[in-house]
mmCIF file of C-alpha atoms in Angstrom:
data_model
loop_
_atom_site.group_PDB
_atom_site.id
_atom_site.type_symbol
_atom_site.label_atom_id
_atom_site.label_comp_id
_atom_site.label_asym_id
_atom_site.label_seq_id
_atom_site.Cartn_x
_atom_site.Cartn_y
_atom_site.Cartn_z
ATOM 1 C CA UNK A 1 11.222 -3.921 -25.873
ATOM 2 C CA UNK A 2 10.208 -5.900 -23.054
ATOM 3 C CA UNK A 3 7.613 -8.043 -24.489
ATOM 4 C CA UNK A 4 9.083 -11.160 -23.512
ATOM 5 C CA UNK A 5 8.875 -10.358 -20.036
ATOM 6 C CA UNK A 6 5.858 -12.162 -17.915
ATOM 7 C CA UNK A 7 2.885 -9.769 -16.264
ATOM 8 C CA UNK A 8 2.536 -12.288 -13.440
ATOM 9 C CA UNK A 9 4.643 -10.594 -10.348
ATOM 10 C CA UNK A 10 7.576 -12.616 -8.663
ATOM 11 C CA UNK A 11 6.678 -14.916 -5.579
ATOM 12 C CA UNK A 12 8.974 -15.616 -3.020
ATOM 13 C CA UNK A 13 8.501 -18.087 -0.487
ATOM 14 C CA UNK A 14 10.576 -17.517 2.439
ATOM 15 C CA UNK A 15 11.712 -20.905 4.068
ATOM 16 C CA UNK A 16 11.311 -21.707 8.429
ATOM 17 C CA UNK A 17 14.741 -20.677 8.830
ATOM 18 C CA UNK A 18 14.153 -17.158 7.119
ATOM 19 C CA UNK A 19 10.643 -16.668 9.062
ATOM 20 C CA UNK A 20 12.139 -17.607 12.038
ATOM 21 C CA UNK A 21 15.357 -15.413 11.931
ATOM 22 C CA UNK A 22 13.104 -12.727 10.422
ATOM 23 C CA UNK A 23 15.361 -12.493 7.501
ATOM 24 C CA UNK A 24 15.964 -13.617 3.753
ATOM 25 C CA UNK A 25 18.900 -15.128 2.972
ATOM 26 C CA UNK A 26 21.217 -13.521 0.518
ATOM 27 C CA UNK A 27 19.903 -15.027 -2.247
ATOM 28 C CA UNK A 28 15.948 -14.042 -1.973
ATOM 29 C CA UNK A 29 16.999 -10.797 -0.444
ATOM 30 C CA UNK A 30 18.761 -10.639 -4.377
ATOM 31 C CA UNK A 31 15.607 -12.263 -6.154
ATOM 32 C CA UNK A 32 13.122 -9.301 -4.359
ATOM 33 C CA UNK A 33 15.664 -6.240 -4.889
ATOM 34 C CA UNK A 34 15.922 -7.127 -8.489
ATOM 35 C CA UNK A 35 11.989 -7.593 -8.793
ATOM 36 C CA UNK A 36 11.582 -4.092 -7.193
ATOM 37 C CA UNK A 37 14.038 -2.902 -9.485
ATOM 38 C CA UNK A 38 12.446 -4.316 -12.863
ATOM 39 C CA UNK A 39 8.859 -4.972 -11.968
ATOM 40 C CA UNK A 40 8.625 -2.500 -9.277
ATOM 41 C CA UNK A 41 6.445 -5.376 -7.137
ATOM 42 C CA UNK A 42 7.158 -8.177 -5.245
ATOM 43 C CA UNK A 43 5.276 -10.626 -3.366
ATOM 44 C CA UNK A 44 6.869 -12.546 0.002
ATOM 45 C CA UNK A 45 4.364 -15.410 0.700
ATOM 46 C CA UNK A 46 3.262 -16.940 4.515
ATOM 47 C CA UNK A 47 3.990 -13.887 6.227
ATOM 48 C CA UNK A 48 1.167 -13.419 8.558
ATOM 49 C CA UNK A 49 -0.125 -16.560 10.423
ATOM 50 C CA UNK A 50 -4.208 -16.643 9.305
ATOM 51 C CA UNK A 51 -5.616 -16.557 12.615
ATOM 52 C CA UNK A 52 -3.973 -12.997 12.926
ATOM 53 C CA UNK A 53 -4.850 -12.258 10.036
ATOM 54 C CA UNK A 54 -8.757 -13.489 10.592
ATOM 55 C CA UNK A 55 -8.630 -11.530 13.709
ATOM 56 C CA UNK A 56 -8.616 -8.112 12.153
ATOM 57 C CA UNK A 57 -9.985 -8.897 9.503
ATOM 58 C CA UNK A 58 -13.642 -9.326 11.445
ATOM 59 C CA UNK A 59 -12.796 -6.362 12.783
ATOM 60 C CA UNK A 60 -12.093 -4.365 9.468
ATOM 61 C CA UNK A 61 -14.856 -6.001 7.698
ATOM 62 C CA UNK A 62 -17.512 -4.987 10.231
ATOM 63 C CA UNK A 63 -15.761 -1.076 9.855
ATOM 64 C CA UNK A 64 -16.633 -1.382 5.936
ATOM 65 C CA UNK A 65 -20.121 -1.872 6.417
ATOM 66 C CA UNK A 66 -20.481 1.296 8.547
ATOM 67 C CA UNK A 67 -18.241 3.345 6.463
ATOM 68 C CA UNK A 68 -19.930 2.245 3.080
ATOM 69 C CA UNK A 69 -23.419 3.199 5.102
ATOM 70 C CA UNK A 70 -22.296 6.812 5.609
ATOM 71 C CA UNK A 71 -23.097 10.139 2.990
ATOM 72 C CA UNK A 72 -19.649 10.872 3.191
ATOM 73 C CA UNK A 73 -17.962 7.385 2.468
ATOM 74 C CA UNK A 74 -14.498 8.029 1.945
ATOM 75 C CA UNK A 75 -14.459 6.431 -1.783
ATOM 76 C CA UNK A 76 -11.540 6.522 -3.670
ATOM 77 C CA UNK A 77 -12.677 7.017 -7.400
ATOM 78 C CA UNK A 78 -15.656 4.977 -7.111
ATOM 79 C CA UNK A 79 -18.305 3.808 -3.969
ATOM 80 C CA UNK A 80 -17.328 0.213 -4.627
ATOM 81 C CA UNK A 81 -13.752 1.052 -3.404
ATOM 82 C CA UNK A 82 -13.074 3.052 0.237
ATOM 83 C CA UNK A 83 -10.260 4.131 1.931
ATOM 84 C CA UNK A 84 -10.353 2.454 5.354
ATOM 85 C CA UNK A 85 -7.797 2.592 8.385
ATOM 86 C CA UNK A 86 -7.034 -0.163 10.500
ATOM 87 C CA UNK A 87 -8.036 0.366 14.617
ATOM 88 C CA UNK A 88 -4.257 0.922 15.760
ATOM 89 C CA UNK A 89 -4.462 -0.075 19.164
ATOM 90 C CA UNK A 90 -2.703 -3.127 20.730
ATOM 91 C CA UNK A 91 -5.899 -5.127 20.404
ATOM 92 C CA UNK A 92 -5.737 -5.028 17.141
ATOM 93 C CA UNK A 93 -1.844 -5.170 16.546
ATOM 94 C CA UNK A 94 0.721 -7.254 15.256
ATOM 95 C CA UNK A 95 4.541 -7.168 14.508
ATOM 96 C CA UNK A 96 3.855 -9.592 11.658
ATOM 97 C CA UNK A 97 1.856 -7.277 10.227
ATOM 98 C CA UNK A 98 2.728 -3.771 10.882
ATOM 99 C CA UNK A 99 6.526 -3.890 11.373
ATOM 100 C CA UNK A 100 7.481 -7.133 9.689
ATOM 101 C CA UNK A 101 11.086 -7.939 9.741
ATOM 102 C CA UNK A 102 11.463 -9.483 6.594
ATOM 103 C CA UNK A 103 9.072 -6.321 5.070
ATOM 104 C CA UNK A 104 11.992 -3.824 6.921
ATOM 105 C CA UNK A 105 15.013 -5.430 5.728
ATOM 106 C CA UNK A 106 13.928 -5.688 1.952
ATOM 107 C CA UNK A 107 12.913 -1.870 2.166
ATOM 108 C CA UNK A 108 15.963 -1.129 3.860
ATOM 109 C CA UNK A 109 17.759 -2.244 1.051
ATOM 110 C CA UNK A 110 16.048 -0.860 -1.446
ATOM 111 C CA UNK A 111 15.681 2.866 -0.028
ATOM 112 C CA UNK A 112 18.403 2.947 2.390
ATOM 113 C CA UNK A 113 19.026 1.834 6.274
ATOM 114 C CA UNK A 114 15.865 2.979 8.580
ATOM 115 C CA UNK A 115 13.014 3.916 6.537
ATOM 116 C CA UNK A 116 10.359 6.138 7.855
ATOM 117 C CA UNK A 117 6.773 4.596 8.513
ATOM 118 C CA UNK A 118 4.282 7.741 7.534
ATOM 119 C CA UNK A 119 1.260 6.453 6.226
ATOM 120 C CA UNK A 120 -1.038 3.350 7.728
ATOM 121 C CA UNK A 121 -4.418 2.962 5.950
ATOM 122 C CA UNK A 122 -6.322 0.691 3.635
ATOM 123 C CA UNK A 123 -7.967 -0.426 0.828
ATOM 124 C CA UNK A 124 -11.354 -1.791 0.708
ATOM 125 C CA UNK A 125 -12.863 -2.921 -2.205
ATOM 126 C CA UNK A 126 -16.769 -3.627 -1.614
ATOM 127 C CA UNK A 127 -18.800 -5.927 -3.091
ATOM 128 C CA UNK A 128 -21.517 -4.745 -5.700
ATOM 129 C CA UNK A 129 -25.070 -3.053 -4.875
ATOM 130 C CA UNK A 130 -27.717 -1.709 -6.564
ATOM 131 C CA UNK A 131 -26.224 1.573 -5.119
ATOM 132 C CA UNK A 132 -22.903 1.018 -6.182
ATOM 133 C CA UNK A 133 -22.459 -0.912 -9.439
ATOM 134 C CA UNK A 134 -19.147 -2.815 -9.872
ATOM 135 C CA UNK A 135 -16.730 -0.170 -11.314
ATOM 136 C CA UNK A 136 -12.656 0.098 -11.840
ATOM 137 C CA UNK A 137 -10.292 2.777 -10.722
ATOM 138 C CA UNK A 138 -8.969 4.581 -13.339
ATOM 139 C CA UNK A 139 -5.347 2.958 -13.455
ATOM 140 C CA UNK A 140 -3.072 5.753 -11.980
ATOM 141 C CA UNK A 141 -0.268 6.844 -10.076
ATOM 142 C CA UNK A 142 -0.002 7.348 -6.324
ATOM 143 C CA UNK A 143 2.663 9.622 -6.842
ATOM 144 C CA UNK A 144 0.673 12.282 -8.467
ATOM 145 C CA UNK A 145 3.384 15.305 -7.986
ATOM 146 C CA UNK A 146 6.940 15.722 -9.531
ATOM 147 C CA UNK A 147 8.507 12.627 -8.219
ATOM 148 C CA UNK A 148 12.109 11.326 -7.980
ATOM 149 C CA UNK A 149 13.090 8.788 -10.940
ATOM 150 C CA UNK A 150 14.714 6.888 -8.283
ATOM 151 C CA UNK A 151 13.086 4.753 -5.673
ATOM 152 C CA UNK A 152 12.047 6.872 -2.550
ATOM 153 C CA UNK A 153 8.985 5.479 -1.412
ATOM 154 C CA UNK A 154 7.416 1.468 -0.859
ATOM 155 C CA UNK A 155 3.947 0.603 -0.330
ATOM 156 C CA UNK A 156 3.459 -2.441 1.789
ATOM 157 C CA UNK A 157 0.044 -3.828 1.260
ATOM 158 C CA UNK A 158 -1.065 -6.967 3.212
ATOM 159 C CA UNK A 159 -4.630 -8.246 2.201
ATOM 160 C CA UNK A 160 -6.381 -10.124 5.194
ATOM 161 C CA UNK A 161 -7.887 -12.608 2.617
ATOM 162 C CA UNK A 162 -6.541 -14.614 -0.573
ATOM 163 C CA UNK A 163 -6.657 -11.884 -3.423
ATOM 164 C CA UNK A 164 -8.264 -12.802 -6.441
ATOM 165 C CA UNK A 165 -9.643 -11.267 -9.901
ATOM 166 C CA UNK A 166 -13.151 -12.352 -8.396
ATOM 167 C CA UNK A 167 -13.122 -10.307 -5.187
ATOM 168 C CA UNK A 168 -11.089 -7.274 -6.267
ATOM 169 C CA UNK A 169 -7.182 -8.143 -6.478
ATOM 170 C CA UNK A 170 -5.498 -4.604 -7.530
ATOM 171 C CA UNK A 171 -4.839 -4.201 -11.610
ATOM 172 C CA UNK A 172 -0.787 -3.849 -11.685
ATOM 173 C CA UNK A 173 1.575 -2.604 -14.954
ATOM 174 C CA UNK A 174 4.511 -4.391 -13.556
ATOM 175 C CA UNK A 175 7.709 -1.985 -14.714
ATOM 176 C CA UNK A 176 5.766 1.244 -15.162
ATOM 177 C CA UNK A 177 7.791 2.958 -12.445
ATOM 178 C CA UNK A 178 10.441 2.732 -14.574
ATOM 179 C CA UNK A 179 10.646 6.205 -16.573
ATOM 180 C CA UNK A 180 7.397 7.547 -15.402
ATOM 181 C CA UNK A 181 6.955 11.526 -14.678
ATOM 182 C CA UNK A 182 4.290 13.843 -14.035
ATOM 183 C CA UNK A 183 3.891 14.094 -17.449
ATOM 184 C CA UNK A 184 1.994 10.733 -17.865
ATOM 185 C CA UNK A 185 -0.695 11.874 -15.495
ATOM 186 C CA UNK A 186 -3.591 13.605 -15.769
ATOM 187 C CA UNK A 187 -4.906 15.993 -13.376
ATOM 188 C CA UNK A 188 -3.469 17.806 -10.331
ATOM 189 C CA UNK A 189 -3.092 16.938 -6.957
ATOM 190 C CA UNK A 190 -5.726 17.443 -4.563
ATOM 191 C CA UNK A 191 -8.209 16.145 -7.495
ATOM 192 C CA UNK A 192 -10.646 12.996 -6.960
ATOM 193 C CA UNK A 193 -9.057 11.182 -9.731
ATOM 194 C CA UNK A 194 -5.570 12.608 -10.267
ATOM 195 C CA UNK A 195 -2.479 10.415 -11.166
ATOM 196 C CA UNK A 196 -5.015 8.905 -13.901
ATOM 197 C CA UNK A 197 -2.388 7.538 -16.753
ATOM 198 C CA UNK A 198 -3.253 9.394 -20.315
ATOM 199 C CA UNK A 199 -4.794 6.838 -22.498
ATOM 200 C CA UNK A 200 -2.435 6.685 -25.160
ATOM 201 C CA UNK A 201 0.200 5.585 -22.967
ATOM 202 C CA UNK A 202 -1.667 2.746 -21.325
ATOM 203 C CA UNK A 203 -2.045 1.507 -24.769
ATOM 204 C CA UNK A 204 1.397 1.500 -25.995
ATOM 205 C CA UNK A 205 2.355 0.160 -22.883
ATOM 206 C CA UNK A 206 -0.281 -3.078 -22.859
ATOM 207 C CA UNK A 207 1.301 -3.612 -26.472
ATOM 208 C CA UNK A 208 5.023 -3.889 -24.364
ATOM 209 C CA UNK A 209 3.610 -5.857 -21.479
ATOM 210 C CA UNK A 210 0.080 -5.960 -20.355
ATOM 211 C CA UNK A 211 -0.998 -5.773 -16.808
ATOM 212 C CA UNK A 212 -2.451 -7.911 -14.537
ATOM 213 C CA UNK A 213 -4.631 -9.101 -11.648
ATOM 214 C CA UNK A 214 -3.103 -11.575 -9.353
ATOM 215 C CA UNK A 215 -4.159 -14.339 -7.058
ATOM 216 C CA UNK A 216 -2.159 -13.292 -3.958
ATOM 217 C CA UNK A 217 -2.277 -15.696 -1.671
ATOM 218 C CA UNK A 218 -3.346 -15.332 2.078
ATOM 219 C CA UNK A 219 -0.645 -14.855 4.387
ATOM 220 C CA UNK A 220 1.577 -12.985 1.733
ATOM 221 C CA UNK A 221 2.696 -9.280 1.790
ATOM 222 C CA UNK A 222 3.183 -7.680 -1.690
ATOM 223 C CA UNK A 223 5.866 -4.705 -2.142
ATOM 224 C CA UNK A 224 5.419 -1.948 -4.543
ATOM 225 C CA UNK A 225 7.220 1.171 -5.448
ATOM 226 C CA UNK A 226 4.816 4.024 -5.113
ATOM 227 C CA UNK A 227 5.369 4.791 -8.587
ATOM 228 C CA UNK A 228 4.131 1.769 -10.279
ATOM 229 C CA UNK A 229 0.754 2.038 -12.142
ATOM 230 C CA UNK A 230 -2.278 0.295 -10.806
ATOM 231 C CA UNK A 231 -5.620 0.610 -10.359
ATOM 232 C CA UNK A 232 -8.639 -1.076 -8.153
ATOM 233 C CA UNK A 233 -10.612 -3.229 -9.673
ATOM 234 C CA UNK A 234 -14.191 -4.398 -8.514
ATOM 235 C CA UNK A 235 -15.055 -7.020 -6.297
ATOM 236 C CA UNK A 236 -17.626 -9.588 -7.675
ATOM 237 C CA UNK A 237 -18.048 -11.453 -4.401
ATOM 238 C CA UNK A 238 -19.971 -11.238 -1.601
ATOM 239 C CA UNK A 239 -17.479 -10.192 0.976
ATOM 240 C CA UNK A 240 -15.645 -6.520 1.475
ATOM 241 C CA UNK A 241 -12.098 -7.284 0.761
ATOM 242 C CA UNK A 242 -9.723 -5.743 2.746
ATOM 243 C CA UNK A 243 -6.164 -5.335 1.977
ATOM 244 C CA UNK A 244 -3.856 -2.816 4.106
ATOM 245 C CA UNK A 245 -1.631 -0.042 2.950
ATOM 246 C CA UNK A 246 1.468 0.977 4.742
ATOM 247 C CA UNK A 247 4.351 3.314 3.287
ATOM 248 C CA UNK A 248 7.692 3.360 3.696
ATOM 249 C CA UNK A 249 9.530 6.509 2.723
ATOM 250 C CA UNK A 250 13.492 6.705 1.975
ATOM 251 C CA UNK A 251 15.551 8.369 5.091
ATOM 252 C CA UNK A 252 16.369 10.823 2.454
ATOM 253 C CA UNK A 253 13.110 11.752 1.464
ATOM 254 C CA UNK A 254 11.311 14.785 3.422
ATOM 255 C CA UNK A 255 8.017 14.092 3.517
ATOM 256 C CA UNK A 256 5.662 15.171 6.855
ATOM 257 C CA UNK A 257 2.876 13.099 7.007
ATOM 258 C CA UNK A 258 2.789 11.441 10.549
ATOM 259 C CA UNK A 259 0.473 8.640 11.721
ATOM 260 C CA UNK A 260 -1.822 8.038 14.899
ATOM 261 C CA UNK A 261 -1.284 5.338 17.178
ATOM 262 C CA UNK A 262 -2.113 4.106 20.852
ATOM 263 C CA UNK A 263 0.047 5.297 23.186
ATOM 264 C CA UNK A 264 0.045 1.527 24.562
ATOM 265 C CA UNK A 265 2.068 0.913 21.584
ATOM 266 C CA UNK A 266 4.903 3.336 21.968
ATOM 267 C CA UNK A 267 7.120 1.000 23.591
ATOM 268 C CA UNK A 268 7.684 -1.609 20.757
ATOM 269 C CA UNK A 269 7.644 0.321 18.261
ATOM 270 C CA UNK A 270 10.991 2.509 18.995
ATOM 271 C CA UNK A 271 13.918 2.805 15.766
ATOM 272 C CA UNK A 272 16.124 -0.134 17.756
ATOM 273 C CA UNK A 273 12.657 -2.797 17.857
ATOM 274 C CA UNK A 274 11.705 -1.484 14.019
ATOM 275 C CA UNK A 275 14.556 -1.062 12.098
ATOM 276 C CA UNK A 276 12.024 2.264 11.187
ATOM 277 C CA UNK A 277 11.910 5.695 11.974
ATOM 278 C CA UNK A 278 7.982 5.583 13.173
ATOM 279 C CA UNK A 279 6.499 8.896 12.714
ATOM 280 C CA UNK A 280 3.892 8.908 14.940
ATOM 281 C CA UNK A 281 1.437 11.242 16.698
ATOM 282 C CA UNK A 282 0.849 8.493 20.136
ATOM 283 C CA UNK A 283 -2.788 9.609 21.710
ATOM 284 C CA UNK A 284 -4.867 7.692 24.468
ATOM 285 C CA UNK A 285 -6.557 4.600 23.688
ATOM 286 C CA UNK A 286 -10.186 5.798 23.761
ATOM 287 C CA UNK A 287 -9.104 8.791 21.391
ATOM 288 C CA UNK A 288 -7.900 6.784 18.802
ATOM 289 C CA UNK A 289 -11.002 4.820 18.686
ATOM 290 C CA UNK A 290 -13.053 7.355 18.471
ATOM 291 C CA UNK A 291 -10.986 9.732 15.648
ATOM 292 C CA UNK A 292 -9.844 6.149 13.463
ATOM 293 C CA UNK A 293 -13.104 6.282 11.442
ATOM 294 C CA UNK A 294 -12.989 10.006 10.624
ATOM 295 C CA UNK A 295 -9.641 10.349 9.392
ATOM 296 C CA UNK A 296 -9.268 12.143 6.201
ATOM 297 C CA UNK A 297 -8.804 10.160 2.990
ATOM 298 C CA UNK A 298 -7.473 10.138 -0.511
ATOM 299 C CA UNK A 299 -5.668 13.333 -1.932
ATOM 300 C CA UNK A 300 -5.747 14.453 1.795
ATOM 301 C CA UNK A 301 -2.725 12.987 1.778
ATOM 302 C CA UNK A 302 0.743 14.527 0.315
ATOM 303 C CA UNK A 303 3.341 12.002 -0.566
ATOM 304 C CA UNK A 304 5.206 15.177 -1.698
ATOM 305 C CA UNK A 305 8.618 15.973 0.151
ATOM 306 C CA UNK A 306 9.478 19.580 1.148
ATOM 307 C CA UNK A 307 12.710 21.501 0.379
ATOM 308 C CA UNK A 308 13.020 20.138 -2.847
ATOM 309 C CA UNK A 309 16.676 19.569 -4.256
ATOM 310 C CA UNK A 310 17.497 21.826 -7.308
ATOM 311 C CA UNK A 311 17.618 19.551 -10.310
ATOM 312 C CA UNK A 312 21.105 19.198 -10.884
ATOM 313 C CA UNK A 313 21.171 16.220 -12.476
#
């Protein structure tokens, strides 16, 4: 039983020394392993200075509008809640953001020295119109296939505004990677909703420990094993609330999915400036701006690994 246990994710807050050396000392390192390892989340607060963070979000905000006015909106579950990539071009760009040090070396130690980069999108969650009343994600699982029980994939999500239950912060069941197999899920890959948690289950597990919905404070970067349960909630404000979605994938792990970028960026973001393998598709400035918009979205995606290992185990 693990009702004792709080729903509230662990905070750390780094101090200048850490920031500036781009690394947590031993001890933090500790306290965000063993947070990924129980709660499968962790948050690392003043990250991301706020005028950078400002800066795209302007930007990304502006995108929502356009997206949200088009037939095909790339919703995920509901309209109130779009996928949305970021403009990767070195406008837009920032180390802080995109290849954090302190973000590598946790995942580093979690999944093993130079994890791969293979995914950079977003999450948008919209506020309400007559069009689109405010609705929940079902909670699910993004690994909606037959996934490892050990950790092989983080998502890095860095909202570009404070978080809160008011303007959409993400629903987490903090420990719920823990255990969890395909069996828990409903519907198949390559459906709208699949990864949706049976019903049954989400009630015996709020009875262990309920979830939550955070305040996550601006400037922090939040951690979470792909496996942990979660689900979108709606935003009840009057701004789109953007929040960014980056995966890191084990070395181990075979997965295929690469990522666009601007060629402008190729430079900085080799293995030796990272501490990542980038797997990356580098076009021509004007091309990425044009394609960024039309990408495709939600089960599009395979977080699946090829070449399976036999189970042996």
């Amino acid at each position: 039983m693990a009702s004792h246990l709080s729903s509230t994710p662990i905070s750390i807050v780094p101090s200048a020394s850490e920031l500036g050396n781009g690394a947590l000392d031993q001890r933090n390192l500790e306290i965000a392993i063993r947070a990924l390892s129980r709660d499968g989340l962790v948050v690392i607060e003043n990250m991301v200075d706020h005028d950078t963070l400002d800066h795209l979000n302007a930007k990304m905000v502006k995108d929502a509008y356009e997206l949200q006015s088009r037939k095909d909106s790339p919703f995920n579950y509901n309209r109130g809640n779009i996928q949305q990539d970021p403009p990767m071009t070195k406008e837009w760009f920032s180390e802080t953001i995109y290849t954090n040090r302190i973000v590598t070396q946790v995942t580093s130690t979690a999944l093993g020295p130079l994890p791969s980069l293979r995914f950079v999108s977003g999450n948008t969650a919209l506020p309400p119109t007559e069009f689109s009343p405010p609705a929940s994600q079902p909670t699910h699982n993004d690994a909606d296939f037959d996934h490892p029980s050990i950790p092989f994939a983080m998502v890095v999500n860095i909202p570009l505004v404070t978080m809160t239950p008011e303007n959409g912060s993400t629903e987490v069941w903090l420990g719920t990677h823990n255990g969890t197999t395909i069996a828990d899920q409903e519907g198949e890959h390559g459906d709208r909703a699949s990864g949706r948690i049976k019903k049954h289950l989400l009630e015996d597990r709020r009875s262990i420990r309920p979830p939550s919905q955070p305040l996550v404070k601006k400037g922090s970067i939040i951690i979470r094993d792909l496996r942990l349960w979660h689900g979108g909630k709606p935003n009840l404000g009057n701004e789109p609330r953007v929040m960014l979605a980056l995966i890191h994938f084990a070395p181990w792990y075979r997965n295929q999915m690469i990522v666009e970028l601007d060629q402008e960026l190729q430079e900085q973001l080799t293995t030796e400036k990272t501490g990542l393998q980038v797997a990356a598709s580098f076009v021509p400035t004007n091309q990425l701006l044009r394609d960024y918009l039309n990408r495709p979205y939600g089960n599009a995606y395979d977080f699946d690994q090829l070449h399976k290992v036999d189970s042996i185990f």
